[in-house]
Short mmCIF file of C-alpha atoms in Angstrom, two decimals:
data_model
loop_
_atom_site.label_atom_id
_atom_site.label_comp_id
_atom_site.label_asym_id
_atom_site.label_seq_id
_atom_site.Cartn_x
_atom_site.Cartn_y
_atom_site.Cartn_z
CA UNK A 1 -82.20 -186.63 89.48
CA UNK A 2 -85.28 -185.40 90.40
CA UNK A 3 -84.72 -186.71 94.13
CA UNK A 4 -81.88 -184.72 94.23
CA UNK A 5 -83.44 -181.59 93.30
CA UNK A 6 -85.46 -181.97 95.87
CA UNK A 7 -83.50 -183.08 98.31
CA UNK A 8 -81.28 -179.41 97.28
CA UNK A 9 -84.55 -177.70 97.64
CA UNK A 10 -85.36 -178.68 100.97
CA UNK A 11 -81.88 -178.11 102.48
CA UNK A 12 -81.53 -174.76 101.11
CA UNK A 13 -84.80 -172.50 101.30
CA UNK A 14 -83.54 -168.60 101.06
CA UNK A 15 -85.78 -166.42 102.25
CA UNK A 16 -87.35 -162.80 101.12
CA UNK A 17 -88.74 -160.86 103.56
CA UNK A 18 -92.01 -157.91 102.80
CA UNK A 19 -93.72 -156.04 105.23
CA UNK A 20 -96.91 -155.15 103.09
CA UNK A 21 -97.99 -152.47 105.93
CA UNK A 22 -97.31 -154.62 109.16
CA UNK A 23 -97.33 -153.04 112.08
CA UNK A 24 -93.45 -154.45 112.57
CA UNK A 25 -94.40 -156.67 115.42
CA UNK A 26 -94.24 -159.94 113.32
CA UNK A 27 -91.03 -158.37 111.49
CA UNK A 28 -89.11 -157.99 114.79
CA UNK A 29 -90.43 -161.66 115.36
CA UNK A 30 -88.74 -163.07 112.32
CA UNK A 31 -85.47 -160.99 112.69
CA UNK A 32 -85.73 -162.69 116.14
CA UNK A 33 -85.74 -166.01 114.59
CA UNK A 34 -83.03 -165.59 112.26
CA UNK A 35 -80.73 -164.50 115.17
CA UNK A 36 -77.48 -166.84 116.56
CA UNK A 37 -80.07 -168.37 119.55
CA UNK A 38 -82.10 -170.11 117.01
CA UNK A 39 -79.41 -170.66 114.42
CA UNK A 40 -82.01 -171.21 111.34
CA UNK A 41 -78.95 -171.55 109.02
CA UNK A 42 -78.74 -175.43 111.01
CA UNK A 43 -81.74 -175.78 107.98
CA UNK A 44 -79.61 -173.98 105.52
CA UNK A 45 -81.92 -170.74 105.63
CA UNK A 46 -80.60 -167.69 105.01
CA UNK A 47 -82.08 -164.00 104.66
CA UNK A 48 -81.44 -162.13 100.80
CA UNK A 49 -81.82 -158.99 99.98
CA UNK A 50 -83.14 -159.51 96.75
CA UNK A 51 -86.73 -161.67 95.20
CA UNK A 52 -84.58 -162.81 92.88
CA UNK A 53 -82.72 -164.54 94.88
CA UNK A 54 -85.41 -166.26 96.90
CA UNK A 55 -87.32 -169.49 97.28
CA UNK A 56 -89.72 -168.61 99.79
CA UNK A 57 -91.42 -164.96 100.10
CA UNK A 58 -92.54 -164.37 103.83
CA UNK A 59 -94.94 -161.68 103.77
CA UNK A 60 -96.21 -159.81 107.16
CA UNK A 61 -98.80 -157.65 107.65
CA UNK A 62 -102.49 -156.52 105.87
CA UNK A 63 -101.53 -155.96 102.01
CA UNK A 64 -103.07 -152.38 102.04
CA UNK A 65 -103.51 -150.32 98.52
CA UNK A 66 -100.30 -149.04 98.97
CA UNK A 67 -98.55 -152.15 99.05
CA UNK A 68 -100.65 -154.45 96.60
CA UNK A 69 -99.27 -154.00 93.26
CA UNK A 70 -95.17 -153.96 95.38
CA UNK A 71 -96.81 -157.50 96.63
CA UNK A 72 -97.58 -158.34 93.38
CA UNK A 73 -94.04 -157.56 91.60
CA UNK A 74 -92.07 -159.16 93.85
CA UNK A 75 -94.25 -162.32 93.79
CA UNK A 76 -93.66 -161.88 90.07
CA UNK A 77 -89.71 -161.37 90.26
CA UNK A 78 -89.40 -164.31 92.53
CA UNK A 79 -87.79 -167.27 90.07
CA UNK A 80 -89.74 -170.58 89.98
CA UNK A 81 -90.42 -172.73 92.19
CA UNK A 82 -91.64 -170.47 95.32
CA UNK A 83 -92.95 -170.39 98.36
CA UNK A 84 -95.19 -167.82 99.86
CA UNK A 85 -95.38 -167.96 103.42
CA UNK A 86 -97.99 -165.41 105.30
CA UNK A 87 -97.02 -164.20 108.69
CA UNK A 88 -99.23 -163.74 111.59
CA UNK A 89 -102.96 -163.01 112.49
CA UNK A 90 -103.08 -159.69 109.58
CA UNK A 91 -101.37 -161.69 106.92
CA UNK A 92 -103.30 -164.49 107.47
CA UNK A 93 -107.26 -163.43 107.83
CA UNK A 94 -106.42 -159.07 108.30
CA UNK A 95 -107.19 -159.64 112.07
CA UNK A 96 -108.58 -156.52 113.33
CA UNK A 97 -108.26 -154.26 110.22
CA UNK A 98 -109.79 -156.50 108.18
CA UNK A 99 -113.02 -154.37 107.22
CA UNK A 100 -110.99 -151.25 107.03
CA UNK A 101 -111.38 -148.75 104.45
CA UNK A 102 -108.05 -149.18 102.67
CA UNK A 103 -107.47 -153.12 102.61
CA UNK A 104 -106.91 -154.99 99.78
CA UNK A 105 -105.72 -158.16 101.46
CA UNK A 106 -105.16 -160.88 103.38
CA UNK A 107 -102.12 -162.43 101.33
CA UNK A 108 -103.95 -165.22 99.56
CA UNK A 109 -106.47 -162.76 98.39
CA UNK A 110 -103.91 -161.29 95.96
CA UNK A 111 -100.99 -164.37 95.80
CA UNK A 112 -101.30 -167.96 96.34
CA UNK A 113 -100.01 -168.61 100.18
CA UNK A 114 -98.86 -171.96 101.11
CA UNK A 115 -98.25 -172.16 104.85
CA UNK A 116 -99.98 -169.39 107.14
CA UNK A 117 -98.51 -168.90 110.88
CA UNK A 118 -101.25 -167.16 112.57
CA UNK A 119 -100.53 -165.07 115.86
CA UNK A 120 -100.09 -161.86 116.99
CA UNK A 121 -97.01 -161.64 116.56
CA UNK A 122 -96.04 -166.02 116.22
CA UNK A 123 -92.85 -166.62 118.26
CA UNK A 124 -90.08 -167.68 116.30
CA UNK A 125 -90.71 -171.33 117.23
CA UNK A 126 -93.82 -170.96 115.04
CA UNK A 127 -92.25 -169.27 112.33
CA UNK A 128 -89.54 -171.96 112.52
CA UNK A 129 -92.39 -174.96 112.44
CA UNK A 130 -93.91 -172.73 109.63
CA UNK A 131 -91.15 -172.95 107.62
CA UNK A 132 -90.04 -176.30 108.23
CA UNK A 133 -94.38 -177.21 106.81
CA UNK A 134 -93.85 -175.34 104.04
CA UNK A 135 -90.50 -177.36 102.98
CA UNK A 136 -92.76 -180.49 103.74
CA UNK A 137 -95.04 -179.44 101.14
CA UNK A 138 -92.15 -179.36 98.56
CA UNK A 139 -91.14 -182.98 99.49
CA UNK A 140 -95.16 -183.83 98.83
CA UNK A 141 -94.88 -181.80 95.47
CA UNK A 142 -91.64 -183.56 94.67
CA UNK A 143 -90.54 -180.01 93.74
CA UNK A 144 -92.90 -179.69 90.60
CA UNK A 145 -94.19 -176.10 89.25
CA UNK A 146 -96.53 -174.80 91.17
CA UNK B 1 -48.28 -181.75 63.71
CA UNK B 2 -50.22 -181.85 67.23
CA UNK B 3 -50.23 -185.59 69.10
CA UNK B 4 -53.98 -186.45 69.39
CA UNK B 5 -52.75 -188.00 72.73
CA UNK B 6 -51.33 -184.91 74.43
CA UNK B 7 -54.89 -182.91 73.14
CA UNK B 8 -56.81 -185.81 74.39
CA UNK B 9 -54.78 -185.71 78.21
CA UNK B 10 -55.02 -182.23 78.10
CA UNK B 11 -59.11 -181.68 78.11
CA UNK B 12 -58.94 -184.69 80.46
CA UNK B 13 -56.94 -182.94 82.68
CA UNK B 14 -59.23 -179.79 82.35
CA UNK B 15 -61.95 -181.20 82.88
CA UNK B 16 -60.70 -183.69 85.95
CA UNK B 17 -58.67 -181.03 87.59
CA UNK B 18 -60.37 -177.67 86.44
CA UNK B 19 -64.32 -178.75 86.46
CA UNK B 20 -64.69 -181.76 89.21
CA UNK B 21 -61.74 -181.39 91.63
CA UNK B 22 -61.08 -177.11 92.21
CA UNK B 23 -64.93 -176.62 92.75
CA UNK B 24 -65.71 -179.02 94.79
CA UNK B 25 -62.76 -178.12 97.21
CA UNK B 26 -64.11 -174.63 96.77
CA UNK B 27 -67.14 -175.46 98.11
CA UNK B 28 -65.77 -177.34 101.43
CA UNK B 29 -63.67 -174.62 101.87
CA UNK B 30 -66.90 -171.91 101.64
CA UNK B 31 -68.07 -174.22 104.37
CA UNK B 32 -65.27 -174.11 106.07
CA UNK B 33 -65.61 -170.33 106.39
CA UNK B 34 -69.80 -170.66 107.06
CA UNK B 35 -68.89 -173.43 109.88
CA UNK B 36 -66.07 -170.76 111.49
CA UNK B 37 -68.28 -167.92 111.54
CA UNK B 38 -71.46 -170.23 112.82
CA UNK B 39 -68.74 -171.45 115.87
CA UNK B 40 -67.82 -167.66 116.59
CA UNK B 41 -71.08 -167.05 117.04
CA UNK B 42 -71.78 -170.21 119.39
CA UNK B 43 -74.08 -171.66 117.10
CA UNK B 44 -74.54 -175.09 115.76
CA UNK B 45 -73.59 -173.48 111.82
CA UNK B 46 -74.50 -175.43 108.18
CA UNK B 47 -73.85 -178.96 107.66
CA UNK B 48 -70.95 -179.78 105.35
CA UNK B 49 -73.18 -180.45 102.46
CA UNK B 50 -75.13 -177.23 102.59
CA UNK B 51 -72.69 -175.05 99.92
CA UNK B 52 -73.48 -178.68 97.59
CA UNK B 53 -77.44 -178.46 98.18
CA UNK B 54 -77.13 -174.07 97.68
CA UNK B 55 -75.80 -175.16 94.20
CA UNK B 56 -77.48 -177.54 93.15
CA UNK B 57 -80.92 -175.76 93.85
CA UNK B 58 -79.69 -172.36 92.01
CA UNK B 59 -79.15 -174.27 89.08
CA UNK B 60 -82.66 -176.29 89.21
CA UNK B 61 -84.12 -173.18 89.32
CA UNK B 62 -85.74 -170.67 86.88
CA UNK B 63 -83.84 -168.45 84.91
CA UNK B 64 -85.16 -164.88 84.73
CA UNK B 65 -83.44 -162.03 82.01
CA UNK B 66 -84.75 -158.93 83.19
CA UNK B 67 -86.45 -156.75 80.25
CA UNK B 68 -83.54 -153.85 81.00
CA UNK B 69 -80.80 -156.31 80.78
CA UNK B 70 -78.58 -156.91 77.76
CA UNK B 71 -79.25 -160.21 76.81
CA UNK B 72 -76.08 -161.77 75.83
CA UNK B 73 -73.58 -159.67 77.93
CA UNK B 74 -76.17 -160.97 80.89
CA UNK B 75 -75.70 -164.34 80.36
CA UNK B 76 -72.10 -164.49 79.41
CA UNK B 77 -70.52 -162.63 82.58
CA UNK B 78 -70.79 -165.41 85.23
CA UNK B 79 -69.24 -168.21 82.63
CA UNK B 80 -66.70 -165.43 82.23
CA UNK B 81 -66.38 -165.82 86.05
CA UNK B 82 -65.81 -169.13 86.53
CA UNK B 83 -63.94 -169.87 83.23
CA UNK B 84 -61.56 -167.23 84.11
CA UNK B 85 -60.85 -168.38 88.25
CA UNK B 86 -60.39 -172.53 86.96
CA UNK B 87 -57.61 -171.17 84.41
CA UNK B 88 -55.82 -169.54 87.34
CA UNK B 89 -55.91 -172.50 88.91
CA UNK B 90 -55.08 -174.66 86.33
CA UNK B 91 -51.82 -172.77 85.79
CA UNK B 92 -51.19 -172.33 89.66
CA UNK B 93 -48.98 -175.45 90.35
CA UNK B 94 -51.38 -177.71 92.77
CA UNK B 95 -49.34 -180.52 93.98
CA UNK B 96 -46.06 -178.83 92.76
CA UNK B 97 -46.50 -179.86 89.27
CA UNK B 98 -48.67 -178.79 86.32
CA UNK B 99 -48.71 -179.12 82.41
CA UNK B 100 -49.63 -175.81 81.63
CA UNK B 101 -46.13 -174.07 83.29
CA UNK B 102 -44.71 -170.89 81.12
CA UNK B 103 -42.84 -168.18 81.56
CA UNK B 104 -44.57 -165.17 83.40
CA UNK B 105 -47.09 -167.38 84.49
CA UNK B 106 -47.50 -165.17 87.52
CA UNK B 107 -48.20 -162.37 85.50
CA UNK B 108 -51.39 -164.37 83.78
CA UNK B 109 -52.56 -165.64 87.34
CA UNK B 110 -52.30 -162.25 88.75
CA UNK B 111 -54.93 -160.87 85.58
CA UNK B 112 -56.84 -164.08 86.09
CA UNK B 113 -57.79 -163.20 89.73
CA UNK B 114 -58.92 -160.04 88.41
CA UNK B 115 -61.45 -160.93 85.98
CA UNK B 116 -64.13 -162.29 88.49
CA UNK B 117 -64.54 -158.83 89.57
CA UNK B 118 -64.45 -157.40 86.17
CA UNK B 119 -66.97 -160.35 84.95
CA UNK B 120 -68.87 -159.02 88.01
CA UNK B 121 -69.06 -155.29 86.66
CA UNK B 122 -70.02 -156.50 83.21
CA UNK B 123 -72.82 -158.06 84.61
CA UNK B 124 -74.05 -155.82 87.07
CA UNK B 125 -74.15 -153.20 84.10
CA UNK B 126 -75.49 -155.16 81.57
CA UNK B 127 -78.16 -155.90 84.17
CA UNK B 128 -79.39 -152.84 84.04
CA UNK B 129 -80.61 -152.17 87.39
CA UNK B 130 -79.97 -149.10 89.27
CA UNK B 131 -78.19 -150.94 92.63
CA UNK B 132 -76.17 -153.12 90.70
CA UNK B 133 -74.90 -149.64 88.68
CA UNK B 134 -73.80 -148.25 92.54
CA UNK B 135 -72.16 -151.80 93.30
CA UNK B 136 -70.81 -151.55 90.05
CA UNK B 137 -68.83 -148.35 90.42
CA UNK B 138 -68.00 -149.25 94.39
CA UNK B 139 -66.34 -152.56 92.71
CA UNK B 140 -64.13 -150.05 90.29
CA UNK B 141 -63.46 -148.01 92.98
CA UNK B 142 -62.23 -151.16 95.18
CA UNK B 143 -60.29 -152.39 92.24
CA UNK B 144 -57.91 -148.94 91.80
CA UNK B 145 -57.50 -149.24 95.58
CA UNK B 146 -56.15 -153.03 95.82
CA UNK B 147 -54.52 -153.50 92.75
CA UNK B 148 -51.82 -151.38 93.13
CA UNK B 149 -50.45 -152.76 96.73
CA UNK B 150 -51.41 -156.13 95.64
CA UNK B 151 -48.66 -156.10 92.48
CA UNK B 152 -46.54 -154.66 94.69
CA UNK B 153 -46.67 -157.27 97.43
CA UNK B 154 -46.27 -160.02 94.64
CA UNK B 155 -43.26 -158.63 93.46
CA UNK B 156 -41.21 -159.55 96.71
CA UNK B 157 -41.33 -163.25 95.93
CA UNK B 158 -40.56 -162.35 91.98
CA UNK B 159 -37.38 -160.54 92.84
CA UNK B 160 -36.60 -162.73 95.60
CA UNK B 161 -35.89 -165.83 93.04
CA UNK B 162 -35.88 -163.15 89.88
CA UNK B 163 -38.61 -165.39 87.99
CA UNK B 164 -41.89 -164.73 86.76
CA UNK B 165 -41.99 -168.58 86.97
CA UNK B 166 -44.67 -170.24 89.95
CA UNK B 167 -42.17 -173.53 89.74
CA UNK B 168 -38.39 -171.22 89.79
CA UNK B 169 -40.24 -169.05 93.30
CA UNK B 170 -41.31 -172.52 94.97
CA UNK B 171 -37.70 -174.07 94.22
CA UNK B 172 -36.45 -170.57 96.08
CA UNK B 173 -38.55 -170.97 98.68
CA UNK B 174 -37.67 -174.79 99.21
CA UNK B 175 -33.88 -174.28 99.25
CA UNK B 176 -33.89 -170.86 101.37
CA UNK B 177 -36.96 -171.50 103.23
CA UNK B 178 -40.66 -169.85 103.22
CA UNK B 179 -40.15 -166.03 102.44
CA UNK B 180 -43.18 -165.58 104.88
CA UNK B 181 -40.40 -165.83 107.68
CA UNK B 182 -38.32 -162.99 106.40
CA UNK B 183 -39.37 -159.34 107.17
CA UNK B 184 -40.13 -158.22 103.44
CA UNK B 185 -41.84 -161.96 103.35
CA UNK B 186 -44.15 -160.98 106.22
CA UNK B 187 -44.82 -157.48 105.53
CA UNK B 188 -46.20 -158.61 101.88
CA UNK B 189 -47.96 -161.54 103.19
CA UNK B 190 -49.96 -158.81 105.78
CA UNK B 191 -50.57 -156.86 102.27
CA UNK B 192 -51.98 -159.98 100.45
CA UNK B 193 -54.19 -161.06 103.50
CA UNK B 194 -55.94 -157.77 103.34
CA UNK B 195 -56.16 -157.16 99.32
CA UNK B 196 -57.31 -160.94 99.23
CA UNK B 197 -59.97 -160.19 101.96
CA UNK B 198 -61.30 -156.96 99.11
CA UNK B 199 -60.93 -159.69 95.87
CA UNK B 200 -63.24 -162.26 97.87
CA UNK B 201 -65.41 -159.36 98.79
CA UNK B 202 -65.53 -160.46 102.24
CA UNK B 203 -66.27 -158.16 105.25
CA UNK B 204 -64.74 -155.22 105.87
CA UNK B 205 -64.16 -155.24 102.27
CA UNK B 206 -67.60 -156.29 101.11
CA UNK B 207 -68.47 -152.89 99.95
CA UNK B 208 -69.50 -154.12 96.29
CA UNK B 209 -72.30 -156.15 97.37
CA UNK B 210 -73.30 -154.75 100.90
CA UNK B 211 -76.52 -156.43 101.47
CA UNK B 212 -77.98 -154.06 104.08
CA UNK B 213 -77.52 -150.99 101.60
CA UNK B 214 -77.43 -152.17 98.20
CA UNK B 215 -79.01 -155.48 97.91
CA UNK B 216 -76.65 -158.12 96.62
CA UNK B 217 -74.51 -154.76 94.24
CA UNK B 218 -73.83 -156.55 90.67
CA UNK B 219 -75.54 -159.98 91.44
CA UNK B 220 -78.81 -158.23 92.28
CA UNK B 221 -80.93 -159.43 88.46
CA UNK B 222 -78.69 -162.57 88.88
CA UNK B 223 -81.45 -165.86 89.74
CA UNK B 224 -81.02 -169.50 89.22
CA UNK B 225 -78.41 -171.01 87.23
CA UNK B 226 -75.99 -167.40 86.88
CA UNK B 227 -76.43 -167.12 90.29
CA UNK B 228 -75.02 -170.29 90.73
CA UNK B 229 -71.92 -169.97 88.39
CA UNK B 230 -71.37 -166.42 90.35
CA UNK B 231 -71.32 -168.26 93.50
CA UNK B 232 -68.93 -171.61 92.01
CA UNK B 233 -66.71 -169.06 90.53
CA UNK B 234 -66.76 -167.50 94.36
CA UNK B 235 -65.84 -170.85 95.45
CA UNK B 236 -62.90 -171.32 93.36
CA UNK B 237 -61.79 -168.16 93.59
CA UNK B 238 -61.37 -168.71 97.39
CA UNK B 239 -59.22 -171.53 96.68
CA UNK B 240 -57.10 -169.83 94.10
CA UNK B 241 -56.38 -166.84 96.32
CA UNK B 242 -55.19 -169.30 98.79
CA UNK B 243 -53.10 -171.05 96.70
CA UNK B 244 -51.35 -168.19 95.01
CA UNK B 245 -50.65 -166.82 98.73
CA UNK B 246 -49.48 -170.33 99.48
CA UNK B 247 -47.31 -170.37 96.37
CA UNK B 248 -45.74 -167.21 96.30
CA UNK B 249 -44.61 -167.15 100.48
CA UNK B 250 -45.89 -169.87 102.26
CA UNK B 251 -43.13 -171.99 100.96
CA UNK B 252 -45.18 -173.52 98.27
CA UNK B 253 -48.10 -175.85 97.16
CA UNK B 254 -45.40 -178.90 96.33
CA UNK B 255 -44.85 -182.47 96.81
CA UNK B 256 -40.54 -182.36 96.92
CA UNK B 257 -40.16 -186.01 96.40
CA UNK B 258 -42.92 -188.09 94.30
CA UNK B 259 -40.19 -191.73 95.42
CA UNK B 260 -41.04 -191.69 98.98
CA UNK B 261 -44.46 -192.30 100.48
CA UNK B 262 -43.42 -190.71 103.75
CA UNK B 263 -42.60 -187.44 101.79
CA UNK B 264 -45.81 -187.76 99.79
CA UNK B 265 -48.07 -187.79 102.64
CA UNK B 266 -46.41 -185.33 104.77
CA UNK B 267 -45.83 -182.73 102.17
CA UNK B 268 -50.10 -183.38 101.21
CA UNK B 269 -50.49 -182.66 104.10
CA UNK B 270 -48.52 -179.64 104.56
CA UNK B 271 -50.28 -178.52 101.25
CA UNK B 272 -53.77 -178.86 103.18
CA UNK B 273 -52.41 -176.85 106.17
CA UNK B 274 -51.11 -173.69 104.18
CA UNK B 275 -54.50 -173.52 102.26
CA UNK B 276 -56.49 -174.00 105.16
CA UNK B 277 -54.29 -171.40 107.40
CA UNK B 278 -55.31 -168.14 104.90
CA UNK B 279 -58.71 -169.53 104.54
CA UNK B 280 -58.85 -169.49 108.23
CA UNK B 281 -57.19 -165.90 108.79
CA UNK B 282 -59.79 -164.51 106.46
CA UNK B 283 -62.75 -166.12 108.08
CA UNK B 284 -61.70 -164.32 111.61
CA UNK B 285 -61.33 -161.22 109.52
CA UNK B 286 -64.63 -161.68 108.38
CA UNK B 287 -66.58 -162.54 110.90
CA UNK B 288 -64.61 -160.22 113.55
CA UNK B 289 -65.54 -157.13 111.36
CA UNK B 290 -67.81 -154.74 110.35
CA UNK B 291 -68.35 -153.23 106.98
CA UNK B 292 -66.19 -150.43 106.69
CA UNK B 293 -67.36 -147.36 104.41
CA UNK B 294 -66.39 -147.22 101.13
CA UNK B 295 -64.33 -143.68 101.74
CA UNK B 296 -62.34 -145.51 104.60
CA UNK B 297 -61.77 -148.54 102.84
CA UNK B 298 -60.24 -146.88 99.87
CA UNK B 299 -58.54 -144.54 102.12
CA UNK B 300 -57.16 -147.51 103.63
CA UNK B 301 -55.67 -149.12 100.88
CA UNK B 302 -54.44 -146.17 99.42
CA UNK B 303 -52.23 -144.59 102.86
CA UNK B 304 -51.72 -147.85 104.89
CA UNK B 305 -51.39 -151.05 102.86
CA UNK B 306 -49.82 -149.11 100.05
CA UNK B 307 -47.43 -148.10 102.01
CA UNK B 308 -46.64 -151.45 103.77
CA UNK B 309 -46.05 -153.16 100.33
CA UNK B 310 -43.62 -150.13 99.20
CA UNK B 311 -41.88 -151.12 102.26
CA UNK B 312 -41.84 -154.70 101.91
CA UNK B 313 -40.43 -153.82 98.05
CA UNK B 314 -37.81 -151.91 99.35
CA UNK B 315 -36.97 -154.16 102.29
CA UNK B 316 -36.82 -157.04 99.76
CA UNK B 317 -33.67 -155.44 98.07
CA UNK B 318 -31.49 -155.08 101.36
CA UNK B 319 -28.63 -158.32 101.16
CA UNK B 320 -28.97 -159.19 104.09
CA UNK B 321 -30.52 -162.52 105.37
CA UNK B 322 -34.20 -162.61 106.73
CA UNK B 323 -34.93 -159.25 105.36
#
C-alpha cells in the first residue's frame, strides 16, 4: 500500500509557483519549461493555481520583507507531504543581493528547501533534473512526513 | 416483504457497476482527452495511468478545513458530487439494460447531471474564500444560461418516441434509426455538444474555475482527499454526459440481441465508438479554444444555442420523415 502511494506520488508532482521578489528571469525560465517543447506533463507535472493544491512549492527569487510572511503562508497552506524546491542563484544563497538592506532570505533561511537549482536564471533542463531529484528524494523517504 | 436476494444483487450491482466499473472508465476517458490535447500540441502527452496515480496521491494526502469554512457543508459537497453523477449512471441504461428503469427516468438523469455543479457551489461557498464566492456566482450564472437550451434539446428525442423512458427512446431509435441523422436530431445534438462542453466546465466554457483569473473558482480550499472525489465525480460525469448524448440520439448505448455472439461484439463495440465520438468532439473543442468571457458566453447561450434548440423543438413536430 505504501509502495503504491509512492509510486502515485512520484508520477504525479503538481506544482505551485512564488516569485518572493525575483527579478522574473528564473520565472520566465520555468514557464519556459512547462511549455509543449519540453512536455513536463510526460512526468505527470502540471502547474495549479492554488497551494492547496500542490505537492511541490517552487520558489524564485530573494524572500525580501515584503514577501516573507506570503512565503510563510503558503508553505503553511500547502497539504502534507511537500516539496520545496528553490530556484536559481537568489533563491538558493541571495546571489548578489544577499547583504542588502531589506533581505530576509535565502529560502531555507525561512522554509525547509529540498532540492536547490542554482543559476542565473537555470535552463529548463536544470529545472527539469531539479525536479526529477527532488521526486528521488520521495522514493528515498518512501513518502513519509517530512 | 422485500427478497433479501434482490437487496443483496442490488448493492452488488452498485457497488460493481456504480463504484469500480463507471470511474475507472472515467478516468481512461479523462486521459483520453489529456492524450488528445498533448497530440494537438505535438507533444509526447501523460501516460495512460497518470489520471490513476493523480487520484490516488489526492487521496494519500492531507486533508486541510480552512478556519472560514463550514465544516460539515465542506466536507459533504464533493460526496454529494460523486454520489449524485454514479446514480445518473446507474439509471442511464449501459449495455441496453439496467435494473433501476422507471418511468421519467430522463427527467431524474437530467437533475442528476445538474447536481455536480450545484455540489460545486455548495462547496465553494461553504469554503468561504473570496475566489471560490466569484466562481461560485459565474457557475449560477452558467447554469441559467445552459439549462434552458439543454431541456429543450432533450425534449426532441422525448417527443420523438413520446416517453420519458431511456429504454421506449432507444427502441425508437433502433426501429427508425439514430435521430442524430434527422434535421431536428442534428440541430439538438449541436445544442447538447455545446451545453455539455459548459456542464464539464471545459474550455470555452470553463468560466467557473478559470485558472489564470480565479484560481481553481469553487475547488480553490479543496486539498487531498475532496479534491480527489471533485475530480472522480469529474470523471464520471464525463462519461455520463456521453452516455446520455449517446442514449438520447446517437441511436443508443444497447446490445439488440444478448443470443448471438456476433451481435454482442459488434454492438460493444458500437457502444465504445458513440462514447468515444462526443468525448472526442469535446476534446477538439477544448483544446481548439480559448476561454471566452463570461458576458459572451452567457450571451451565447442565451441568443444562439437557445435559439437552435427552439428550432430543433419546432422542427421535431413537422410529419415529415428526416425532419
Amino acid at each position: 500500500m505504501s509502495g503504491l502511494i509512492t509510486w502515485a506520488r512520484i508520477k504525479s508532482p503538481w506544482l505551485f509557483h512564488f516569485n518572493s521578489g525575483s527579478c522574473n528571469n528564473c520565472d520566465i525560465e520555468l514557464l519556459d519549461a512547462l511549455t509543449p517543447r519540453f512536455d513536463v506533463e510526460r512526468f505527470g507535472i502540471l502547474l495549479e493555481g492554488s497551494p492547496r493544491h500542490a505537492d511541490v512549492l517552487v520558489v524564485t527569487g530573494i524572500v525580501n520583507r515584503q514577501t516573507l510572511p506570503r512565503l510563510k503562508r503558503i508553505y503553511d497552506q500547502m497539504p502534507n507531504p511537500k516539496i520545496v524546491v528553490a530556484l536559481g542563484t537568489c533563491a538558493t544563497s541571495g546571489g548578489i543581493f544577499s547583504e542588502g538592506y531589506n533581505i530576509a532570505g535565502p529560502v531555507d533561511k525561512v522554509i525547509p528547501v529540498d532540492v536547490y537549482i542554482p543559476g542565473c536564471p537555470p535552463r529548463p533542463q536544470a529545472i527539469i533534473d531539479g525536479i526529477v531529484k527532488a521526486l528521488a528524494k520521495i522514493q528515498a523517504l518512501r513518502g513519509g512526513k517530512r | 416483504m422485500i427478497d433479501l436476494w434482490v437487496v443483496g444483487l442490488s448493492i452488488a450491482y452498485i457497488v460493481l457497476i456504480g463504484l469500480l466499473i463507471a470511474p475507472n472508465i472515467g478516468l481512461f476517458l479523462t486521459w483520453i482527452h489529456r492524450k488528445l490535447g498533448a497530440r494537438m500540441q505535438w507533444r509526447i502527452g501523460p501516460p495512460i495511468y497518470q489520471p490513476w496515480a493523480d487520484v490516488i496521491k489526492l487521496l494519500s494526502k492531507e486533508l486541510i478545513v480552512p478556519e472560514t469554512a463550514h465544516r460539515a457543508t465542506f466536507l459533504l459537497a464533493p460526496l454529494l458530487a460523486l454520489a449524485t453523477v454514479i446514480l445518473a449512471f446507474l439509471i442511464m441504461p449501459f449495455v441496453g439494460r439496467t435494473p433501476l428503469a422507471f418511468v421519467g427516468d430522463v427527467i431524474v438523469v437530467i437533475y442528476l447531471m445538474s447536481m455536480p455543479a450545484l455540489a460545486a457551489m455548495i462547496g465553494g461557498s461553504a469554503s468561504g474564500n473570496p475566489y471560490a464566492a466569484v466562481g461560485v456566482q459565474r457557475e449560477m450564472t452558467l447554469i441559467f444560461s445552459y439549462e434552458l437550451p439543454f431541456i429543450m434539446a432533450a425534449l426532441v428525442p422525448i417527443l420523438k418516441a413520446r416517453s420519458l423512458k431511456f429504454i421506449d427512446i432507444i427502441n425508437y431509435q433502433l426501429g427508425n434509426g439514430p435521430l442524430v441523422f434527422t434535421i431536428s436530431g442534428f440541430l439538438a445534438f449541436v445544442v447538447m455538444v455545446m451545453v455539455m462542453q459548459a456542464k464539464l466546465a471545459l474550455p470555452p466554457f470553463d468560466i467557473p474555475e478559470a485558472k489564470t483569473e480565479i484560481i481553481a473558482g469553487p475547488y480553490v480550499e479543496y486539498s487531498g482527499p475532496l479534491l480527489a472525489l471533485f475530480k472522480l465525480a469529474h470523471a464520471v460525469m464525463l462519461l455520463v454526459v456521453a452516455c446520455f448524448v449517446s442514449n438520447m440520439l446517437l441511436g443508443g448505448l444497447i446490445v439488440s440481441d444478448w443470443s448471438s455472439y456476433v451481435v454482442i461484439l459488434t454492438d460493444l463495440l458500437l457502444i465504445a465508438v458513440k462514447i468515444l465520438v462526443v468525448i472526442i468532439i469535446a476534446a477538439f473543442i477544448r483544446f481548439y479554444n480559448p476561454r471566452l468571457r463570461p458576458d459572451q458566453a452567457f450571451g451565447m447561450f442565451w441568443k444562439t444555442i437557445t435559439f437552435i434548440a427552439a428550432l430543433a423543438l419546432i422542427l421535431s413536430f413537422v410529419p415529415i420523415p428526416y425532419f
